[in-house]
Amino acid sequence: MIWDQKHETLKRDDMSKLQAEKLRRVCERVYHNVPFYRQAFDTAKVKPEDIKTIDDIRRLPFTTKIDLRDSYPYNMFAAPMEDIIRIHASSGTTGKPTVVGYTRKDVADWADMMARCMTAAGVTKNDIVQNAYGYGLFTGGLGAHYGAERIGAAVVPISGGNTQKQIMLLQDFGSTVLTATPSFVLYIYDVAREMGVDIDALQLRVGILGAEPWSDQMRQEIEAKMKIKAVDIFGLSEITGPGVSCECVEAQNGLHVNEDYFYPEIIDPDTGEQLPWGEKGELVITTLEKEGIPLIRYRIKDISSLNPEPCVCGRTLVRMARVSGRNDDMLIIRGVNVFPSQIESVLLMNREVEPHYQLVIERQGSMDTLEIQVEVTPEIFKQAENAMLSADEKKVFNEYEDLASLRKKIQGDVKDIIGVTTSVVFKEPGSIARSEGKAKRVIDKR
Ligand code: DLL
């Protein structure tokens, strides 16, 4: 099923034409309403009327998170306050959040985009959508809520957290769709198991998961454990919230970007040059329809690539590769660039460990050290415990001999695939902190 047959299956040329018209209009809007953009356009010696084709976008200046911070809270808004009906903000880890305002049309468009995404994930009006994204300034909760309502599904607005209650509602309400972060779904699974819940008896069939990086191995793990299809959804508050792009359940191979609303580019983060289809680089998005706070060439810092090949699902919308991490999440370990999701992929190739891990980075002298802490499965833990009980000398579980070969294998794989030497510490099941929202994977003590 396709929600908006016309726009989701446009021919590339028609899409490019539509995008060029919209780009010119949004440039006019920001040039006349946002002093920051007037100045930035003037400095770049470009005027809205210079935009004739979509390739002219390369002449436009970039916008960064710092620009948004500097215009805190409302200086980047392109609509008068009387037309703003909603305000969200991103949870900046330090300092002030970045603030986004939506007009009535922005909220309606967002609901439409989310309806597209959810339809791509296989949701229909017959579904019961348990929405475990947080409601509040975070865009996840209300974004998914409006999309599900737009489709006509029944939304259960439970929000994030409340893990035991999530499980009760999954059982009693017969929820068929779960919207949540991937790490929270794994936590729900663990708690459900502890509660003795029969996962097979749940009605759940689809998870629409995002808001944090997760690997394909993690998807397989979630699908096998929860007995669902897990679909990746991407977005960020500055651009709108969830719904910038989403996988289709047919292919689960790249996230269809709502291109008639957002123009995606991939650039070389060092030179700012646009990269050709297929090449990996920094994702940049221009909003083509937004009224409240349109953004021109917003540098997202997320790493992806774009694939224009039409998809088996029938959509022609360009697909962005699953976001493997952010430029600013990238760890530089002894000069090697490492994304946490790469390590996740390696870990989850081993059935003996659980998808619960943390990376601890320290500096010893002038050396960076990376310690991978990962939980073993309850079965492995039990085996280790039994072996330790029968052994003469008392050992801590992590020193149990049979884990040595597993440790060596993981260290070897990480070294082969990523190129860094690591230490691996096995943890008891349940000992690594769980997340009810975005997971914290990295503890950088440097
Ligand atoms: O996380 C919006 C969202 C809510 C997306 C619910 C999907 C589902 P922010 O809090 O502003 O907004 O964080 C945006 O999270 O730049 C990425 O780094 C990361 N991110 C979001 N979705 C994905 C994903 C929401 N599917 C930032 N894969 C983005 C990887 C993701 N990273």
Short mmCIF file of C-alpha atoms and ligand atoms in Angstrom, two decimals:
data_model
loop_
_atom_site.label_atom_id
_atom_site.label_comp_id
_atom_site.label_asym_id
_atom_site.label_seq_id
_atom_site.Cartn_x
_atom_site.Cartn_y
_atom_site.Cartn_z
CA MET A 1 0.00 0.00 0.00
CA ILE A 2 1.15 3.52 -0.79
CA TRP A 3 -0.39 6.48 1.07
CA ASP A 4 0.20 9.19 -1.55
CA GLN A 5 0.39 7.32 -4.83
CA LYS A 6 1.02 10.44 -6.88
CA HIS A 7 3.93 11.93 -4.97
CA GLU A 8 5.57 8.73 -3.80
CA THR A 9 5.88 7.39 -7.35
CA LEU A 10 6.82 10.51 -9.32
CA LYS A 11 9.29 10.11 -12.18
CA ARG A 12 12.72 11.53 -11.30
CA ASP A 13 12.46 14.39 -13.79
CA ASP A 14 9.06 15.40 -12.49
CA MET A 15 10.30 15.22 -8.92
CA SER A 16 13.30 17.40 -9.77
CA LYS A 17 11.04 19.99 -11.40
CA LEU A 18 8.70 20.03 -8.44
CA GLN A 19 11.63 20.34 -6.05
CA ALA A 20 13.10 23.27 -8.01
CA GLU A 21 9.80 25.19 -7.89
CA LYS A 22 9.43 24.54 -4.17
CA LEU A 23 13.05 25.44 -3.49
CA ARG A 24 12.65 28.79 -5.13
CA ARG A 25 9.54 29.48 -3.08
CA VAL A 26 11.15 28.54 0.21
CA CYS A 27 14.16 30.70 -0.64
CA GLU A 28 11.86 33.64 -1.19
CA ARG A 29 10.21 32.95 2.11
CA VAL A 30 13.41 32.87 4.15
CA TYR A 31 15.04 35.72 2.24
CA HIS A 32 12.19 38.03 3.10
CA ASN A 33 11.38 36.80 6.60
CA VAL A 34 14.60 35.66 8.27
CA PRO A 35 17.42 38.21 8.67
CA PHE A 36 19.95 35.39 9.10
CA TYR A 37 19.15 34.04 5.64
CA ARG A 38 19.02 37.44 3.97
CA GLN A 39 22.53 38.05 5.20
CA ALA A 40 23.75 34.54 4.35
CA PHE A 41 22.31 34.75 0.80
CA ASP A 42 23.77 38.22 0.29
CA THR A 43 27.19 37.02 1.45
CA ALA A 44 26.96 34.07 -0.97
CA LYS A 45 25.82 36.53 -3.68
CA VAL A 46 22.71 34.54 -4.50
CA LYS A 47 19.09 35.62 -4.77
CA PRO A 48 15.95 33.45 -4.67
CA GLU A 49 15.29 34.19 -8.34
CA ASP A 50 18.66 32.61 -9.23
CA ILE A 51 17.18 29.21 -8.41
CA LYS A 52 16.12 27.76 -11.77
CA THR A 53 16.86 24.06 -11.41
CA ILE A 54 17.38 21.89 -8.36
CA ASP A 55 21.14 21.80 -9.06
CA ASP A 56 21.26 25.51 -8.28
CA ILE A 57 20.92 24.48 -4.66
CA ARG A 58 24.72 24.16 -4.63
CA ARG A 59 24.94 27.94 -4.72
CA LEU A 60 23.06 28.28 -1.44
CA PRO A 61 24.75 28.60 1.94
CA PHE A 62 24.63 25.86 4.57
CA THR A 63 22.84 26.14 7.91
CA THR A 64 24.32 24.56 11.03
CA LYS A 65 23.18 23.69 14.50
CA ILE A 66 25.28 26.60 15.75
CA ASP A 67 23.23 28.98 13.59
CA LEU A 68 20.10 27.59 15.24
CA ARG A 69 21.59 27.95 18.71
CA ASP A 70 22.58 31.53 17.95
CA SER A 71 19.02 32.37 16.99
CA TYR A 72 17.55 30.90 20.17
CA PRO A 73 14.66 30.78 20.64
CA TYR A 74 12.69 32.25 17.72
CA ASN A 75 15.00 34.26 15.48
CA MET A 76 15.02 31.66 12.73
CA PHE A 77 11.22 31.48 12.50
CA ALA A 78 9.87 32.54 9.11
CA ALA A 79 6.23 32.83 10.21
CA PRO A 80 4.73 35.34 12.66
CA MET A 81 4.11 33.95 16.15
CA GLU A 82 0.36 34.18 15.65
CA ASP A 83 0.65 31.51 12.94
CA ILE A 84 2.72 29.12 15.07
CA ILE A 85 0.57 26.43 16.69
CA ARG A 86 3.23 24.10 18.12
CA ILE A 87 6.75 24.35 19.50
CA HIS A 88 9.15 21.44 19.94
CA ALA A 89 12.78 21.44 20.97
CA SER A 90 15.67 19.05 20.69
CA SER A 91 17.29 17.87 23.84
CA GLY A 92 20.72 19.37 23.45
CA THR A 93 23.16 17.59 25.73
CA THR A 94 24.74 20.88 26.66
CA GLY A 95 23.40 24.41 26.77
CA LYS A 96 20.14 25.56 25.28
CA PRO A 97 17.99 23.32 23.12
CA THR A 98 17.25 24.07 19.49
CA VAL A 99 13.71 25.28 19.08
CA VAL A 100 11.35 24.55 16.19
CA GLY A 101 7.96 26.10 15.46
CA TYR A 102 5.16 24.64 13.33
CA THR A 103 2.30 26.38 11.57
CA ARG A 104 -1.01 24.58 11.14
CA LYS A 105 0.10 23.52 7.66
CA ASP A 106 3.43 22.23 9.01
CA VAL A 107 1.63 20.02 11.53
CA ALA A 108 -0.76 18.74 8.85
CA ASP A 109 2.10 18.04 6.42
CA TRP A 110 4.01 16.22 9.15
CA ALA A 111 0.99 14.02 9.87
CA ASP A 112 0.77 13.23 6.14
CA MET A 113 4.44 12.31 5.98
CA MET A 114 4.10 10.09 9.02
CA ALA A 115 1.04 8.49 7.43
CA ARG A 116 3.18 7.74 4.37
CA CYS A 117 5.91 6.23 6.55
CA MET A 118 3.55 4.13 8.60
CA THR A 119 1.77 2.91 5.47
CA ALA A 120 5.17 1.96 4.05
CA ALA A 121 5.73 -0.01 7.25
CA GLY A 122 2.47 -1.86 6.60
CA VAL A 123 0.19 -0.06 9.05
CA THR A 124 -3.50 0.33 8.18
CA LYS A 125 -6.55 1.72 9.92
CA ASN A 126 -7.18 -1.71 11.37
CA ASP A 127 -4.05 -1.51 13.50
CA ILE A 128 -3.61 -0.66 17.15
CA VAL A 129 -0.48 1.45 17.47
CA GLN A 130 1.20 1.45 20.86
CA ASN A 131 3.24 4.61 20.81
CA ALA A 132 6.20 4.27 23.15
CA TYR A 133 8.08 7.32 21.89
CA GLY A 134 8.18 10.04 24.52
CA TYR A 135 5.52 12.74 24.35
CA GLY A 136 6.74 16.23 25.12
CA LEU A 137 9.29 18.54 23.60
CA PHE A 138 10.75 15.44 21.87
CA THR A 139 9.09 15.03 18.48
CA GLY A 140 8.81 11.23 18.57
CA GLY A 141 5.59 10.93 20.57
CA LEU A 142 3.39 13.50 18.89
CA GLY A 143 4.90 12.79 15.47
CA ALA A 144 3.96 9.11 15.52
CA HIS A 145 0.65 9.93 17.20
CA TYR A 146 -0.58 12.28 14.46
CA GLY A 147 0.58 9.93 11.71
CA ALA A 148 -1.27 6.96 13.17
CA GLU A 149 -4.43 9.03 13.64
CA ARG A 150 -4.13 10.35 10.09
CA ILE A 151 -4.25 6.74 8.86
CA GLY A 152 -7.17 6.02 11.13
CA ALA A 153 -5.38 3.45 13.28
CA ALA A 154 -6.14 3.37 17.02
CA VAL A 155 -3.31 5.04 18.93
CA VAL A 156 -2.37 4.02 22.45
CA PRO A 157 -0.47 7.11 23.66
CA ILE A 158 1.46 5.44 26.46
CA SER A 159 4.67 7.46 25.78
CA GLY A 160 8.13 6.20 26.78
CA GLY A 161 9.05 4.41 30.00
CA ASN A 162 6.66 2.37 32.16
CA THR A 163 8.05 -0.89 30.86
CA GLN A 164 5.80 -3.27 32.78
CA LYS A 165 2.73 -1.34 31.78
CA GLN A 166 3.88 -1.39 28.14
CA ILE A 167 3.87 -5.18 28.37
CA MET A 168 0.48 -5.29 30.05
CA LEU A 169 -0.99 -3.16 27.26
CA LEU A 170 0.72 -5.19 24.55
CA GLN A 171 -1.07 -8.21 26.01
CA ASP A 172 -4.42 -6.75 26.99
CA PHE A 173 -4.98 -4.14 24.25
CA GLY A 174 -3.71 -6.44 21.52
CA SER A 175 -1.41 -3.76 20.09
CA THR A 176 -0.29 -4.75 16.60
CA VAL A 177 2.28 -1.99 16.04
CA LEU A 178 4.91 -0.69 18.45
CA THR A 179 6.63 2.63 17.88
CA ALA A 180 9.75 3.01 20.04
CA THR A 181 13.52 3.26 20.02
CA PRO A 182 15.20 -0.07 19.16
CA SER A 183 16.96 -0.14 22.52
CA PHE A 184 13.66 0.29 24.36
CA VAL A 185 12.13 -2.61 22.43
CA LEU A 186 14.97 -4.84 23.62
CA TYR A 187 14.36 -3.71 27.17
CA ILE A 188 10.65 -4.45 26.82
CA TYR A 189 11.59 -7.92 25.60
CA ASP A 190 13.85 -8.58 28.60
CA VAL A 191 11.23 -7.48 31.08
CA ALA A 192 8.51 -9.45 29.29
CA ARG A 193 10.66 -12.58 29.58
CA GLU A 194 11.22 -11.92 33.28
CA MET A 195 7.48 -11.54 33.73
CA GLY A 196 7.01 -14.90 32.04
CA VAL A 197 5.07 -13.40 29.14
CA ASP A 198 4.58 -15.60 26.08
CA ILE A 199 5.84 -13.41 23.23
CA ASP A 200 4.22 -15.71 20.66
CA ALA A 201 0.84 -14.95 22.12
CA LEU A 202 1.13 -11.20 21.46
CA GLN A 203 -0.66 -9.65 18.49
CA LEU A 204 2.34 -7.45 17.71
CA ARG A 205 3.49 -7.64 14.09
CA VAL A 206 5.42 -4.46 13.27
CA GLY A 207 7.89 -2.18 15.05
CA ILE A 208 8.56 1.28 13.64
CA LEU A 209 11.87 1.99 15.26
CA GLY A 210 14.31 4.87 15.16
CA ALA A 211 15.62 7.97 16.90
CA GLU A 212 19.03 6.32 17.43
CA PRO A 213 21.53 4.42 15.29
CA TRP A 214 21.01 0.66 15.14
CA SER A 215 22.63 -1.98 12.97
CA ASP A 216 21.08 -4.55 10.67
CA GLN A 217 22.22 -7.24 13.10
CA MET A 218 20.26 -5.46 15.81
CA ARG A 219 17.21 -5.54 13.53
CA GLN A 220 17.56 -9.29 13.07
CA GLU A 221 17.85 -9.72 16.80
CA ILE A 222 14.73 -7.65 17.48
CA GLU A 223 12.74 -9.38 14.75
CA ALA A 224 13.66 -12.83 16.05
CA LYS A 225 13.00 -12.02 19.68
CA MET A 226 9.78 -10.04 19.31
CA LYS A 227 8.49 -12.02 16.29
CA ILE A 228 7.85 -8.82 14.35
CA LYS A 229 9.00 -6.95 11.27
CA ALA A 230 11.20 -4.08 12.41
CA VAL A 231 11.24 -1.05 10.14
CA ASP A 232 13.71 1.83 10.42
CA ILE A 233 12.36 5.39 10.65
CA PHE A 234 14.51 8.50 10.60
CA GLY A 235 14.06 12.14 11.40
CA LEU A 236 15.22 15.01 13.54
CA SER A 237 13.44 17.78 15.31
CA GLU A 238 15.13 20.60 13.39
CA ILE A 239 13.73 19.28 10.11
CA THR A 240 10.32 18.17 11.42
CA GLY A 241 10.73 15.13 13.70
CA PRO A 242 10.22 11.47 12.71
CA GLY A 243 9.01 11.05 9.15
CA VAL A 244 11.84 12.52 7.12
CA SER A 245 12.36 9.00 5.79
CA CYS A 246 11.27 5.45 6.49
CA GLU A 247 11.85 1.96 5.15
CA CYS A 248 9.15 0.04 3.36
CA VAL A 249 8.30 -3.34 4.81
CA GLU A 250 8.61 -4.99 1.39
CA ALA A 251 12.31 -4.27 0.92
CA GLN A 252 13.62 -3.08 4.31
CA ASN A 253 16.53 -1.80 2.32
CA GLY A 254 17.05 1.94 2.64
CA LEU A 255 14.73 4.64 3.92
CA HIS A 256 12.47 6.41 1.41
CA VAL A 257 12.97 10.14 1.83
CA ASN A 258 9.84 12.27 1.55
CA GLU A 259 11.56 14.14 -1.24
CA ASP A 260 8.74 16.45 -2.17
CA TYR A 261 9.06 17.89 1.36
CA PHE A 262 12.78 17.52 1.96
CA TYR A 263 15.62 17.75 -0.52
CA PRO A 264 18.46 15.46 0.60
CA GLU A 265 22.10 15.84 -0.37
CA ILE A 266 25.22 14.00 0.65
CA ILE A 267 28.30 16.16 1.01
CA ASP A 268 31.94 15.68 1.79
CA PRO A 269 32.05 17.00 5.36
CA ASP A 270 35.47 18.56 4.84
CA THR A 271 34.99 20.37 1.55
CA GLY A 272 31.19 20.86 1.55
CA GLU A 273 31.08 19.51 -2.03
CA GLN A 274 28.00 17.56 -3.07
CA LEU A 275 28.81 13.87 -3.61
CA PRO A 276 27.33 11.66 -6.35
CA TRP A 277 24.59 9.07 -5.78
CA GLY A 278 25.79 6.13 -3.74
CA GLU A 279 28.73 7.82 -2.06
CA LYS A 280 28.88 7.97 1.69
CA GLY A 281 29.07 11.33 3.41
CA GLU A 282 27.25 13.84 5.57
CA LEU A 283 23.51 14.19 5.10
CA VAL A 284 22.25 17.68 4.33
CA ILE A 285 18.55 18.49 4.07
CA THR A 286 16.61 21.47 2.77
CA THR A 287 12.98 21.75 3.81
CA LEU A 288 10.83 22.50 0.76
CA GLU A 289 7.45 23.14 2.37
CA LYS A 290 7.98 24.24 5.92
CA GLU A 291 6.57 27.59 6.98
CA GLY A 292 7.43 27.86 10.68
CA ILE A 293 11.15 27.30 10.44
CA PRO A 294 12.32 26.40 6.95
CA LEU A 295 15.98 25.39 6.82
CA ILE A 296 18.27 25.70 3.82
CA ARG A 297 20.96 23.02 3.41
CA TYR A 298 20.92 22.02 7.06
CA ARG A 299 24.04 20.03 7.95
CA ILE A 300 22.78 17.08 9.94
CA LYS A 301 26.12 15.44 10.74
CA ASP A 302 24.55 11.99 10.21
CA ILE A 303 26.43 9.72 7.81
CA SER A 304 24.46 8.17 4.95
CA SER A 305 24.29 7.78 1.17
CA LEU A 306 21.48 8.07 -1.40
CA ASN A 307 20.11 5.50 -3.83
CA PRO A 308 17.75 6.73 -6.60
CA GLU A 309 16.87 3.25 -7.96
CA PRO A 310 13.11 2.64 -7.88
CA CYS A 311 12.19 0.16 -5.17
CA VAL A 312 10.32 -3.16 -5.37
CA CYS A 313 7.54 -1.51 -3.34
CA GLY A 314 6.76 0.79 -6.28
CA ARG A 315 8.02 3.98 -4.66
CA THR A 316 10.44 6.12 -6.62
CA LEU A 317 11.39 8.24 -3.61
CA VAL A 318 15.15 8.19 -3.20
CA ARG A 319 16.36 5.87 -0.45
CA MET A 320 18.90 6.91 2.14
CA ALA A 321 21.13 4.26 3.66
CA ARG A 322 20.53 3.43 7.30
CA VAL A 323 22.34 6.05 9.37
CA SER A 324 25.42 4.36 10.72
CA GLY A 325 26.22 7.15 13.13
CA ARG A 326 26.82 10.84 13.46
CA ASN A 327 30.02 12.63 12.66
CA ASP A 328 30.09 13.71 16.26
CA ASP A 329 29.52 10.13 17.55
CA MET A 330 32.51 8.98 15.63
CA LEU A 331 35.21 7.80 17.98
CA ILE A 332 38.79 8.30 17.03
CA ILE A 333 40.71 5.51 18.64
CA ARG A 334 44.41 5.76 18.09
CA GLY A 335 43.72 7.56 14.84
CA VAL A 336 41.16 5.07 13.53
CA ASN A 337 37.60 6.29 12.95
CA VAL A 338 35.10 4.00 14.65
CA PHE A 339 31.33 4.18 14.84
CA PRO A 340 29.65 2.41 17.75
CA SER A 341 27.24 0.75 15.29
CA GLN A 342 30.17 -0.96 13.54
CA ILE A 343 31.17 -2.58 16.78
CA GLU A 344 27.53 -3.49 17.40
CA SER A 345 27.43 -5.34 14.07
CA VAL A 346 30.51 -7.36 14.96
CA LEU A 347 29.25 -8.19 18.45
CA LEU A 348 25.87 -9.38 17.27
CA MET A 349 27.37 -11.85 14.85
CA ASN A 350 28.03 -13.91 17.98
CA ARG A 351 25.09 -15.80 19.42
CA GLU A 352 26.69 -16.00 22.84
CA VAL A 353 26.23 -12.29 23.53
CA GLU A 354 23.19 -10.07 23.96
CA PRO A 355 22.55 -6.77 22.17
CA HIS A 356 23.39 -4.88 25.35
CA TYR A 357 26.78 -3.26 25.25
CA GLN A 358 28.73 -0.19 26.17
CA LEU A 359 32.02 1.17 24.92
CA VAL A 360 34.39 2.66 27.44
CA ILE A 361 37.21 4.78 26.14
CA GLU A 362 40.09 5.89 28.29
CA ARG A 363 43.46 7.41 27.82
CA GLN A 364 46.37 5.63 29.44
CA GLY A 365 49.45 7.77 29.02
CA SER A 366 49.26 8.78 25.39
CA MET A 367 47.33 5.65 24.38
CA ASP A 368 43.58 5.49 23.83
CA THR A 369 42.04 2.26 25.03
CA LEU A 370 38.67 0.92 23.98
CA GLU A 371 36.94 -1.56 26.23
CA ILE A 372 33.87 -3.34 24.92
CA GLN A 373 31.53 -4.35 27.70
CA VAL A 374 28.89 -6.77 26.52
CA GLU A 375 26.40 -9.02 28.26
CA VAL A 376 26.50 -12.75 27.64
CA THR A 377 23.26 -14.69 27.18
CA PRO A 378 21.68 -16.23 30.29
CA GLU A 379 22.62 -19.71 28.95
CA ILE A 380 26.29 -18.83 28.65
CA PHE A 381 26.22 -17.19 32.03
CA LYS A 382 24.72 -20.30 33.59
CA GLN A 383 27.35 -22.51 31.99
CA ALA A 384 30.07 -20.27 33.32
CA GLU A 385 28.55 -20.27 36.77
CA ASN A 386 28.27 -24.06 36.84
CA ALA A 387 31.83 -24.48 35.68
CA MET A 388 33.00 -22.07 38.34
CA LEU A 389 31.08 -23.90 41.05
CA SER A 390 32.79 -27.17 40.23
CA ALA A 391 36.24 -25.61 39.91
CA ASP A 392 38.60 -25.72 42.85
CA GLU A 393 39.72 -22.15 42.78
CA LYS A 394 37.19 -19.33 42.99
CA LYS A 395 37.15 -17.12 39.94
CA VAL A 396 35.05 -14.24 38.83
CA PHE A 397 32.75 -15.13 35.99
CA ASN A 398 34.53 -12.96 33.46
CA GLU A 399 37.70 -15.03 33.89
CA TYR A 400 35.96 -18.31 33.14
CA GLU A 401 38.16 -20.19 30.62
CA ASP A 402 35.50 -20.99 28.04
CA LEU A 403 34.87 -17.32 27.58
CA ALA A 404 38.48 -16.83 26.57
CA SER A 405 37.94 -18.21 23.07
CA LEU A 406 34.85 -16.06 22.61
CA ARG A 407 36.79 -13.03 23.78
CA LYS A 408 39.57 -13.80 21.34
CA LYS A 409 37.12 -14.26 18.49
CA ILE A 410 35.38 -10.93 19.13
CA GLN A 411 38.68 -9.11 19.52
CA GLY A 412 39.89 -10.68 16.28
CA ASP A 413 36.74 -9.76 14.36
CA VAL A 414 36.81 -6.17 15.60
CA LYS A 415 40.45 -5.91 14.67
CA ASP A 416 39.84 -7.39 11.19
CA ILE A 417 36.78 -5.36 10.36
CA ILE A 418 37.46 -2.08 12.11
CA GLY A 419 41.18 -2.17 12.62
CA VAL A 420 41.52 -1.42 16.30
CA THR A 421 42.68 -3.56 19.18
CA THR A 422 40.17 -3.69 21.99
CA SER A 423 39.67 -5.37 25.30
CA VAL A 424 36.43 -7.26 25.81
CA VAL A 425 34.76 -7.60 29.19
CA PHE A 426 31.79 -9.92 29.53
CA LYS A 427 28.99 -8.84 31.78
CA GLU A 428 26.23 -10.67 33.58
CA PRO A 429 22.84 -10.63 31.87
CA GLY A 430 20.92 -7.54 32.91
CA SER A 431 23.91 -5.66 34.30
CA ILE A 432 24.27 -2.96 31.63
CA ALA A 433 21.91 -0.02 32.12
CA ARG A 434 18.78 -0.27 29.95
CA SER A 435 17.24 2.66 28.14
CA GLU A 436 13.64 3.69 27.80
CA GLY A 437 14.56 6.23 25.15
CA LYS A 438 17.82 6.75 23.29
CA ALA A 439 20.52 4.36 24.45
CA LYS A 440 23.85 5.59 25.79
CA ARG A 441 26.47 3.40 24.17
CA VAL A 442 29.66 5.33 24.75
CA ILE A 443 31.42 6.36 27.93
CA ASP A 444 34.33 8.49 26.90
CA LYS A 445 36.57 9.13 29.88
CA ARG A 446 39.28 10.94 27.94
O1 DLL B 1 15.07 11.42 17.18
C1 DLL B 1 13.20 12.16 15.84
C2 DLL B 1 12.73 10.76 15.74
C3 DLL B 1 11.78 10.30 16.62
C4 DLL B 1 13.17 9.93 14.73
C5 DLL B 1 11.29 9.02 16.52
C6 DLL B 1 12.70 8.64 14.60
C7 DLL B 1 11.76 8.17 15.49
P1 DLL B 1 16.07 14.22 17.57
O2 DLL B 1 15.88 13.94 19.00
O3 DLL B 1 16.18 15.63 17.12
O4 DLL B 1 14.87 13.65 16.73
O5 DLL B 1 17.36 13.40 17.12
C8 DLL B 1 17.75 13.36 15.78
O6 DLL B 1 18.73 11.17 16.07
O7 DLL B 1 20.10 13.43 13.68
C9 DLL B 1 20.17 11.04 14.22
O8 DLL B 1 21.46 11.28 14.70
C10 DLL B 1 19.40 10.23 15.24
N1 DLL B 1 18.41 9.37 14.56
C11 DLL B 1 17.10 9.56 14.42
N2 DLL B 1 16.53 8.52 13.76
C12 DLL B 1 17.54 7.65 13.47
C13 DLL B 1 17.62 6.40 12.81
C14 DLL B 1 14.47 12.34 16.66
N3 DLL B 1 16.56 5.77 12.31
C15 DLL B 1 18.98 12.50 15.60
N4 DLL B 1 18.84 5.83 12.68
C16 DLL B 1 19.36 12.32 14.17
C17 DLL B 1 19.95 6.43 13.17
C18 DLL B 1 18.74 8.22 13.98
N5 DLL B 1 19.93 7.60 13.82
#
